[in-house]
């Protein structure tokens, strides 16, 4: 393959957009609440950490997949090759428990979004929560169960209009910047802990690890094992750069247009930041766009994560049961729907779910596993020399997991 073929091409740009689109979802709509609510200095530190965290972690995971001997290996296949069947089962279990909490989060999120829309935009009485949540979860799940291909295409198609709308909202809010977050007194002693506790939402909001297996395999097929690593490095860098610019534009614009008290209020109400903006903003544009953005982002994210969680749970049951695939699939679907409904009725903190359940499992697979492989798998030994980046990613991974124990300290 000549050097011309290794230049960044339109095909590479298309893959960057695919990685970018996978990451753009409902998580970004909660990021300003957590990141901005901790103060402007913390927000600036998180902005500096987000880029290398996103690029290095996804680059390392792509290398993890590429290091497998089997050309068609996905993440689980690679784990089986490196560490055996038992560890592959553990990773499959962890993968399910990475996706399943996200489904729960979106069940709560869509219920609160529609309830807020009914009360604040339609000026109607809030319906019984158990009925509203059940109807919404069944509606979204029905779309997945009975029109999977259509829903996946629709979800993919919704990403880019959503991006343009969020960019438009970010620019629209500029005249409303109050800078009150910047003028807020800084508690310098609390900054390290505040940064630590905000790392999980960064991991969650910027993650696109679900598509990395497919992405890495395609680069190996096109460019060969000798050049696939260079391609995945450059494409993941482009995707991380686009994400950083887009997400930070949105986060900074929103945070600078609100006061610290308003950010705290949004967290207490357990709604997305765009729903909160719609409720407090005089502009009819924001009032209409806020709920629309939240509904589209949550619905499109729900479809993909529900499918992944359903397939993961079905696979776990199938490996330990002799029941038919149809029965297992139905049981899995029923379990996820019922548990999502129960959690939506209970209405736990969405940011709390992200910080304590969703992000730690994600960090274990995305941040820690590839670094461990560099020092235990012969085919990844060539990456051991990048000591600073390896330590950085492992530290961010352990910090994400360790954040779970903070409430108990």
Tab-separated table of C-alpha atoms in Angstrom:
chain	number	residue	atom	x	y	z
A	1	UNK	CA	0.000	0.000	0.000
A	2	UNK	CA	1.532	3.324	-1.037
A	3	UNK	CA	1.763	6.486	1.073
A	4	UNK	CA	-1.024	8.117	-0.885
A	5	UNK	CA	-3.462	5.464	0.345
A	6	UNK	CA	-2.506	6.285	3.945
A	7	UNK	CA	-3.451	9.957	3.656
A	8	UNK	CA	-6.595	11.041	5.448
A	9	UNK	CA	-9.367	10.441	2.889
A	10	UNK	CA	-13.055	11.187	2.532
A	11	UNK	CA	-13.703	7.594	3.573
A	12	UNK	CA	-11.763	8.234	6.781
A	13	UNK	CA	-13.767	11.391	7.357
A	14	UNK	CA	-16.985	9.387	6.943
A	15	UNK	CA	-15.797	6.939	9.600
A	16	UNK	CA	-14.926	9.853	11.874
A	17	UNK	CA	-18.481	11.091	11.472
A	18	UNK	CA	-19.794	7.620	12.355
A	19	UNK	CA	-17.751	7.556	15.562
A	20	UNK	CA	-18.819	11.132	16.287
A	21	UNK	CA	-22.483	10.281	15.697
A	22	UNK	CA	-22.290	7.263	18.005
A	23	UNK	CA	-21.056	9.486	20.837
A	24	UNK	CA	-23.619	12.266	20.351
A	25	UNK	CA	-26.593	11.305	22.459
A	26	UNK	CA	-28.490	12.057	25.607
A	27	UNK	CA	-25.371	12.017	27.802
A	28	UNK	CA	-24.308	15.383	26.403
A	29	UNK	CA	-27.584	16.900	27.636
A	30	UNK	CA	-26.634	16.141	31.258
A	31	UNK	CA	-22.968	17.121	30.948
A	32	UNK	CA	-23.434	20.897	31.494
A	33	UNK	CA	-25.321	20.251	34.740
A	34	UNK	CA	-22.502	18.234	36.290
A	35	UNK	CA	-19.483	19.904	34.715
A	36	UNK	CA	-20.756	23.463	35.051
A	37	UNK	CA	-22.328	22.944	38.452
A	38	UNK	CA	-18.900	22.336	39.966
A	39	UNK	CA	-17.555	25.757	39.017
A	40	UNK	CA	-15.799	27.352	36.062
A	41	UNK	CA	-12.285	26.270	37.054
A	42	UNK	CA	-13.427	22.648	37.259
A	43	UNK	CA	-15.122	23.043	33.862
A	44	UNK	CA	-11.876	24.315	32.332
A	45	UNK	CA	-9.869	21.401	33.783
A	46	UNK	CA	-12.435	18.910	32.476
A	47	UNK	CA	-12.263	20.548	29.051
A	48	UNK	CA	-8.486	19.981	29.026
A	49	UNK	CA	-8.871	16.349	30.128
A	50	UNK	CA	-11.742	15.422	27.782
A	51	UNK	CA	-9.748	15.462	24.524
A	52	UNK	CA	-6.876	13.128	25.492
A	53	UNK	CA	-9.251	10.937	27.523
A	54	UNK	CA	-11.521	10.414	24.528
A	55	UNK	CA	-8.857	9.933	21.879
A	56	UNK	CA	-6.400	7.752	23.781
A	57	UNK	CA	-9.019	5.425	25.278
A	58	UNK	CA	-10.757	4.711	21.963
A	59	UNK	CA	-7.433	4.463	20.126
A	60	UNK	CA	-6.204	1.904	22.659
A	61	UNK	CA	-9.420	-0.127	22.413
A	62	UNK	CA	-9.131	-0.210	18.604
A	63	UNK	CA	-5.555	-1.473	18.971
A	64	UNK	CA	-6.830	-4.098	21.424
A	65	UNK	CA	-9.175	-5.463	18.747
A	66	UNK	CA	-6.562	-5.229	15.970
A	67	UNK	CA	-4.012	-7.221	17.996
A	68	UNK	CA	-6.176	-10.370	17.754
A	69	UNK	CA	-5.100	-13.061	15.264
A	70	UNK	CA	-8.628	-13.565	13.940
A	71	UNK	CA	-9.453	-10.908	11.339
A	72	UNK	CA	-13.137	-10.986	12.308
A	73	UNK	CA	-12.528	-10.776	16.066
A	74	UNK	CA	-14.646	-8.392	18.084
A	75	UNK	CA	-13.850	-7.269	21.638
A	76	UNK	CA	-15.148	-10.484	23.235
A	77	UNK	CA	-13.282	-12.660	20.723
A	78	UNK	CA	-10.075	-10.765	21.453
A	79	UNK	CA	-10.532	-11.259	25.205
A	80	UNK	CA	-11.088	-14.994	24.647
A	81	UNK	CA	-7.892	-15.227	22.617
A	82	UNK	CA	-5.798	-13.258	25.104
A	83	UNK	CA	-7.105	-14.481	28.463
A	84	UNK	CA	-9.387	-17.468	27.890
A	85	UNK	CA	-13.090	-18.320	27.920
A	86	UNK	CA	-13.773	-17.431	31.562
A	87	UNK	CA	-12.493	-13.895	31.131
A	88	UNK	CA	-14.468	-13.581	27.877
A	89	UNK	CA	-17.610	-14.447	29.859
A	90	UNK	CA	-16.702	-11.820	32.445
A	91	UNK	CA	-16.280	-9.170	29.737
A	92	UNK	CA	-19.582	-10.193	28.115
A	93	UNK	CA	-21.225	-9.773	31.519
A	94	UNK	CA	-19.516	-6.394	32.010
A	95	UNK	CA	-20.551	-5.307	28.506
A	96	UNK	CA	-24.193	-6.025	29.326
A	97	UNK	CA	-23.920	-4.093	32.590
A	98	UNK	CA	-22.421	-1.191	30.676
A	99	UNK	CA	-25.416	-0.927	28.331
A	100	UNK	CA	-28.233	-1.930	30.687
A	101	UNK	CA	-27.847	1.021	33.120
A	102	UNK	CA	-27.918	3.389	30.137
A	103	UNK	CA	-31.309	1.949	29.144
A	104	UNK	CA	-32.504	2.603	32.712
A	105	UNK	CA	-31.161	6.161	32.532
A	106	UNK	CA	-33.065	6.850	29.322
A	107	UNK	CA	-36.249	5.354	30.771
A	108	UNK	CA	-36.088	7.901	33.585
A	109	UNK	CA	-34.977	10.652	31.199
A	110	UNK	CA	-37.800	10.263	28.675
A	111	UNK	CA	-40.413	10.146	31.467
A	112	UNK	CA	-39.123	13.348	33.065
A	113	UNK	CA	-38.787	15.076	29.697
A	114	UNK	CA	-42.382	14.365	28.636
A	115	UNK	CA	-43.710	15.170	32.115
A	116	UNK	CA	-41.891	18.517	32.010
A	117	UNK	CA	-43.269	19.180	28.508
A	118	UNK	CA	-46.829	18.453	29.645
A	119	UNK	CA	-46.575	20.695	32.698
A	120	UNK	CA	-44.517	23.630	31.431
A	121	UNK	CA	-45.115	23.850	27.672
A	122	UNK	CA	-48.654	22.428	27.415
A	123	UNK	CA	-49.799	23.832	30.800
A	124	UNK	CA	-51.535	20.593	31.717
A	125	UNK	CA	-51.613	18.513	34.881
A	126	UNK	CA	-48.868	15.961	35.330
A	127	UNK	CA	-50.272	12.440	34.622
A	128	UNK	CA	-49.703	9.493	37.001
A	129	UNK	CA	-46.046	8.618	36.713
A	130	UNK	CA	-46.562	4.853	36.493
A	131	UNK	CA	-48.882	5.256	33.501
A	132	UNK	CA	-46.731	7.844	31.706
A	133	UNK	CA	-43.476	5.923	32.156
A	134	UNK	CA	-45.038	2.605	31.158
A	135	UNK	CA	-46.586	4.042	28.010
A	136	UNK	CA	-43.368	5.771	26.916
A	137	UNK	CA	-41.145	2.746	27.555
A	138	UNK	CA	-43.530	0.427	25.722
A	139	UNK	CA	-43.712	2.894	22.823
A	140	UNK	CA	-39.935	3.132	22.461
A	141	UNK	CA	-39.411	-0.590	22.984
A	142	UNK	CA	-42.162	-1.408	20.487
A	143	UNK	CA	-40.260	0.547	17.875
A	144	UNK	CA	-37.193	-1.569	18.552
A	145	UNK	CA	-39.006	-4.910	18.791
A	146	UNK	CA	-41.139	-4.580	15.671
A	147	UNK	CA	-39.067	-2.382	13.382
A	148	UNK	CA	-35.435	-2.808	14.366
A	149	UNK	CA	-33.905	-1.935	11.005
A	150	UNK	CA	-36.184	1.065	10.528
A	151	UNK	CA	-35.454	2.323	14.035
A	152	UNK	CA	-31.691	1.965	13.597
A	153	UNK	CA	-31.801	3.882	10.319
A	154	UNK	CA	-34.044	6.515	11.879
A	155	UNK	CA	-31.702	6.852	14.871
A	156	UNK	CA	-28.708	7.290	12.585
A	157	UNK	CA	-30.562	9.829	10.471
A	158	UNK	CA	-31.568	11.859	13.543
A	159	UNK	CA	-28.014	12.355	14.800
A	160	UNK	CA	-26.879	14.994	12.327
A	161	UNK	CA	-29.979	17.234	12.435
A	162	UNK	CA	-29.642	16.983	16.224
A	163	UNK	CA	-26.033	18.172	15.996
A	164	UNK	CA	-26.947	21.183	13.839
A	165	UNK	CA	-29.832	22.103	16.156
A	166	UNK	CA	-27.568	21.917	19.220
A	167	UNK	CA	-24.950	24.067	17.473
A	168	UNK	CA	-27.696	26.538	16.591
A	169	UNK	CA	-28.891	26.614	20.198
A	170	UNK	CA	-25.315	27.100	21.433
A	171	UNK	CA	-24.899	30.163	19.197
A	172	UNK	CA	-28.397	31.436	19.991
A	173	UNK	CA	-27.594	31.487	23.715
A	174	UNK	CA	-24.470	33.663	23.337
A	175	UNK	CA	-26.350	36.979	23.891
A	176	UNK	CA	-27.679	35.477	27.162
A	177	UNK	CA	-24.234	34.789	28.626
A	178	UNK	CA	-24.250	36.229	32.148
A	179	UNK	CA	-20.749	35.052	33.105
A	180	UNK	CA	-22.062	34.524	36.647
A	181	UNK	CA	-20.406	31.104	36.775
A	182	UNK	CA	-17.025	32.756	36.100
A	183	UNK	CA	-17.628	35.398	38.791
A	184	UNK	CA	-18.595	32.785	41.380
A	185	UNK	CA	-15.985	32.509	44.210
A	186	UNK	CA	-13.735	29.479	43.734
A	187	UNK	CA	-13.175	26.979	46.534
A	188	UNK	CA	-9.685	25.930	45.477
A	189	UNK	CA	-9.466	23.191	48.097
A	190	UNK	CA	-12.545	21.439	46.672
A	191	UNK	CA	-11.330	21.449	43.062
A	192	UNK	CA	-9.471	18.080	43.064
A	193	UNK	CA	-12.482	16.199	44.432
A	194	UNK	CA	-14.876	18.073	42.128
A	195	UNK	CA	-12.780	17.150	39.068
A	196	UNK	CA	-12.549	13.529	40.226
A	197	UNK	CA	-16.308	13.218	40.705
A	198	UNK	CA	-17.007	14.781	37.290
A	199	UNK	CA	-14.740	12.383	35.361
A	200	UNK	CA	-17.495	9.693	35.086
A	201	UNK	CA	-19.820	12.045	33.178
A	202	UNK	CA	-16.957	12.863	30.767
A	203	UNK	CA	-16.425	9.136	30.156
A	204	UNK	CA	-20.156	8.640	29.591
A	205	UNK	CA	-20.781	11.674	27.383
A	206	UNK	CA	-17.841	11.198	25.004
A	207	UNK	CA	-17.974	7.401	24.693
A	208	UNK	CA	-18.377	5.701	21.320
A	209	UNK	CA	-16.818	2.373	22.281
A	210	UNK	CA	-19.860	0.384	21.115
A	211	UNK	CA	-18.833	0.826	17.454
A	212	UNK	CA	-15.075	0.298	17.920
A	213	UNK	CA	-15.070	-3.444	17.098
A	214	UNK	CA	-16.831	-2.916	13.764
A	215	UNK	CA	-14.659	0.126	13.043
A	216	UNK	CA	-11.345	-1.655	13.738
A	217	UNK	CA	-12.296	-4.745	11.720
A	218	UNK	CA	-13.191	-2.601	8.711
A	219	UNK	CA	-9.844	-0.773	8.786
A	220	UNK	CA	-7.991	-4.111	8.917
A	221	UNK	CA	-10.027	-5.406	5.984
A	222	UNK	CA	-9.275	-2.362	3.830
A	223	UNK	CA	-5.725	-1.468	4.832
A	224	UNK	CA	-4.296	-4.738	6.154
A	225	UNK	CA	-2.939	-5.436	9.604
A	226	UNK	CA	0.285	-3.504	8.926
A	227	UNK	CA	-1.501	-0.185	8.276
A	228	UNK	CA	-4.789	-0.562	10.145
A	229	UNK	CA	-3.313	0.757	13.392
A	230	UNK	CA	-2.202	4.020	11.790
A	231	UNK	CA	-5.645	4.460	10.261
A	232	UNK	CA	-7.537	3.824	13.494
A	233	UNK	CA	-5.216	6.266	15.283
A	234	UNK	CA	-5.888	9.082	12.796
A	235	UNK	CA	-9.634	8.451	12.477
A	236	UNK	CA	-10.191	8.275	16.235
A	237	UNK	CA	-8.188	11.499	16.588
A	238	UNK	CA	-10.431	13.254	14.047
A	239	UNK	CA	-13.582	11.972	15.791
A	240	UNK	CA	-12.323	13.048	19.229
A	241	UNK	CA	-11.403	16.501	17.869
A	242	UNK	CA	-14.874	17.024	16.361
A	243	UNK	CA	-16.510	15.834	19.568
A	244	UNK	CA	-14.388	18.141	21.679
A	245	UNK	CA	-15.221	21.245	19.625
A	246	UNK	CA	-18.926	20.440	19.367
A	247	UNK	CA	-19.515	19.340	22.957
A	248	UNK	CA	-17.472	22.111	24.541
A	249	UNK	CA	-19.243	24.752	22.433
A	250	UNK	CA	-22.569	23.455	23.714
A	251	UNK	CA	-21.468	22.990	27.336
A	252	UNK	CA	-19.745	26.375	27.665
A	253	UNK	CA	-22.584	28.245	25.972
A	254	UNK	CA	-25.189	26.682	28.243
A	255	UNK	CA	-23.156	27.073	31.432
A	256	UNK	CA	-22.290	30.705	30.723
A	257	UNK	CA	-25.974	31.519	30.143
A	258	UNK	CA	-27.075	30.140	33.531
A	259	UNK	CA	-26.286	30.819	37.174
A	260	UNK	CA	-24.840	28.174	39.526
A	261	UNK	CA	-28.196	28.113	41.320
A	262	UNK	CA	-30.015	27.334	38.076
A	263	UNK	CA	-27.619	24.477	37.314
A	264	UNK	CA	-28.300	23.066	40.789
A	265	UNK	CA	-32.031	23.431	40.178
A	266	UNK	CA	-31.761	21.511	36.891
A	267	UNK	CA	-30.022	18.684	38.733
A	268	UNK	CA	-32.689	18.610	41.438
A	269	UNK	CA	-35.453	18.467	38.826
A	270	UNK	CA	-33.661	15.471	37.228
A	271	UNK	CA	-34.229	16.709	33.663
A	272	UNK	CA	-31.944	17.410	30.705
A	273	UNK	CA	-30.406	20.850	30.472
A	274	UNK	CA	-32.385	21.629	27.292
A	275	UNK	CA	-35.676	20.817	29.035
A	276	UNK	CA	-34.643	23.121	31.873
A	277	UNK	CA	-33.775	25.903	29.408
A	278	UNK	CA	-37.175	25.470	27.756
A	279	UNK	CA	-38.908	25.899	31.125
A	280	UNK	CA	-37.122	29.108	32.139
A	281	UNK	CA	-36.446	30.815	28.810
A	282	UNK	CA	-38.700	33.508	27.365
A	283	UNK	CA	-37.848	32.590	23.788
A	284	UNK	CA	-40.487	30.515	21.988
A	285	UNK	CA	-37.666	28.951	19.954
A	286	UNK	CA	-35.943	27.574	23.051
A	287	UNK	CA	-39.292	26.523	24.532
A	288	UNK	CA	-40.037	24.421	21.458
A	289	UNK	CA	-36.534	23.202	20.660
A	290	UNK	CA	-35.644	22.152	24.205
A	291	UNK	CA	-38.168	19.305	24.568
A	292	UNK	CA	-37.708	18.330	20.901
A	293	UNK	CA	-33.934	17.957	21.322
A	294	UNK	CA	-34.334	15.961	24.533
A	295	UNK	CA	-36.925	13.594	23.028
A	296	UNK	CA	-34.882	12.972	19.864
A	297	UNK	CA	-31.595	12.505	21.752
A	298	UNK	CA	-33.043	10.150	24.361
A	299	UNK	CA	-35.101	8.127	21.869
A	300	UNK	CA	-32.263	7.661	19.393
A	301	UNK	CA	-29.858	6.687	22.182
A	302	UNK	CA	-32.416	4.331	23.733
A	303	UNK	CA	-32.848	2.314	20.530
A	304	UNK	CA	-29.194	1.411	20.119
A	305	UNK	CA	-28.501	0.731	23.781
A	306	UNK	CA	-31.675	-1.339	24.205
A	307	UNK	CA	-30.645	-3.560	21.299
A	308	UNK	CA	-27.181	-4.024	22.743
A	309	UNK	CA	-28.485	-4.778	26.228
A	310	UNK	CA	-31.108	-7.188	24.869
A	311	UNK	CA	-28.565	-9.069	22.768
A	312	UNK	CA	-26.097	-9.133	25.667
A	313	UNK	CA	-28.614	-10.500	28.162
A	314	UNK	CA	-29.903	-13.064	25.656
A	315	UNK	CA	-26.336	-14.215	25.082
A	316	UNK	CA	-25.669	-14.563	28.812
A	317	UNK	CA	-28.822	-16.644	29.320
A	318	UNK	CA	-28.171	-18.730	26.211
A	319	UNK	CA	-24.704	-19.708	27.431
A	320	UNK	CA	-26.229	-21.124	30.616
A	321	UNK	CA	-29.586	-22.453	29.399
A	322	UNK	CA	-31.030	-24.950	26.925
A	323	UNK	CA	-34.195	-22.924	26.302
A	324	UNK	CA	-35.088	-21.929	22.760
A	325	UNK	CA	-33.762	-18.670	21.368
A	326	UNK	CA	-37.305	-17.274	21.047
A	327	UNK	CA	-38.080	-17.921	24.719
A	328	UNK	CA	-34.760	-16.440	25.815
A	329	UNK	CA	-35.282	-13.369	23.640
A	330	UNK	CA	-38.772	-12.818	25.042
A	331	UNK	CA	-37.582	-13.267	28.629
A	332	UNK	CA	-34.738	-10.822	28.093
A	333	UNK	CA	-37.017	-8.238	26.507
A	334	UNK	CA	-39.558	-8.578	29.325
A	335	UNK	CA	-36.898	-8.248	32.036
A	336	UNK	CA	-35.399	-5.081	30.536
A	337	UNK	CA	-38.804	-3.453	29.964
A	338	UNK	CA	-40.111	-4.218	33.471
A	339	UNK	CA	-36.935	-3.129	35.264
A	340	UNK	CA	-36.730	0.055	33.177
A	341	UNK	CA	-40.367	0.805	34.034
A	342	UNK	CA	-39.791	0.240	37.765
A	343	UNK	CA	-36.709	2.481	37.792
A	344	UNK	CA	-38.581	5.185	35.814
A	345	UNK	CA	-41.362	5.147	38.438
A	346	UNK	CA	-38.841	5.393	41.288
A	347	UNK	CA	-37.136	8.316	39.484
A	348	UNK	CA	-33.598	8.098	40.883
A	349	UNK	CA	-31.051	10.793	40.049
A	350	UNK	CA	-29.981	10.392	36.405
A	351	UNK	CA	-26.546	11.834	37.113
A	352	UNK	CA	-26.307	9.477	40.073
A	353	UNK	CA	-27.013	6.485	37.816
A	354	UNK	CA	-24.404	7.666	35.323
A	355	UNK	CA	-21.773	8.185	38.011
A	356	UNK	CA	-22.333	5.021	40.041
A	357	UNK	CA	-23.429	2.373	37.516
A	358	UNK	CA	-23.024	3.357	33.864
A	359	UNK	CA	-19.583	4.969	33.758
A	360	UNK	CA	-17.573	2.567	35.995
A	361	UNK	CA	-18.312	-0.495	33.837
A	362	UNK	CA	-17.633	1.563	30.717
A	363	UNK	CA	-14.298	2.710	32.130
A	364	UNK	CA	-13.264	-0.865	32.956
A	365	UNK	CA	-13.662	-1.938	29.311
A	366	UNK	CA	-12.632	1.266	27.572
A	367	UNK	CA	-9.821	2.589	29.796
A	368	UNK	CA	-8.368	-0.203	31.901
A	369	UNK	CA	-8.668	-3.381	29.811
A	370	UNK	CA	-6.536	-2.173	26.827
A	371	UNK	CA	-3.768	-0.902	29.144
A	372	UNK	CA	-3.694	-4.208	31.057
A	373	UNK	CA	-3.439	-6.001	27.695
A	374	UNK	CA	-0.362	-3.956	26.754
A	375	UNK	CA	1.515	-5.516	29.663
A	376	UNK	CA	0.084	-9.050	29.501
A	377	UNK	CA	-0.544	-9.782	25.804
A	378	UNK	CA	2.552	-10.365	23.592
A	379	UNK	CA	0.926	-8.913	20.463
A	380	UNK	CA	0.352	-5.601	22.312
A	381	UNK	CA	3.808	-5.418	23.893
A	382	UNK	CA	4.950	-2.838	21.306
A	383	UNK	CA	2.680	-0.227	22.953
A	384	UNK	CA	4.290	-0.493	26.403
A	385	UNK	CA	6.750	2.313	25.655
A	386	UNK	CA	4.049	4.998	25.687
A	387	UNK	CA	4.309	5.228	29.480
A	388	UNK	CA	2.756	8.667	30.054
A	389	UNK	CA	-0.347	8.035	27.938
A	390	UNK	CA	-0.766	4.547	29.410
A	391	UNK	CA	-0.576	5.870	32.976
A	392	UNK	CA	-2.943	8.723	32.138
A	393	UNK	CA	-5.654	6.460	30.696
A	394	UNK	CA	-5.320	3.865	33.473
A	395	UNK	CA	-5.540	6.648	36.074
A	396	UNK	CA	-8.683	8.098	34.486
A	397	UNK	CA	-10.217	4.614	34.397
A	398	UNK	CA	-9.489	3.871	38.044
A	399	UNK	CA	-10.657	7.375	39.031
A	400	UNK	CA	-13.995	6.720	37.315
A	401	UNK	CA	-14.455	3.432	39.151
A	402	UNK	CA	-13.247	4.842	42.465
A	403	UNK	CA	-15.794	7.688	42.258
A	404	UNK	CA	-18.442	5.101	43.167
A	405	UNK	CA	-17.051	4.791	46.696
A	406	UNK	CA	-16.940	8.537	47.428
A	407	UNK	CA	-20.456	8.723	48.964
A	408	UNK	CA	-19.385	6.074	51.480
A	409	UNK	CA	-16.198	7.881	52.587
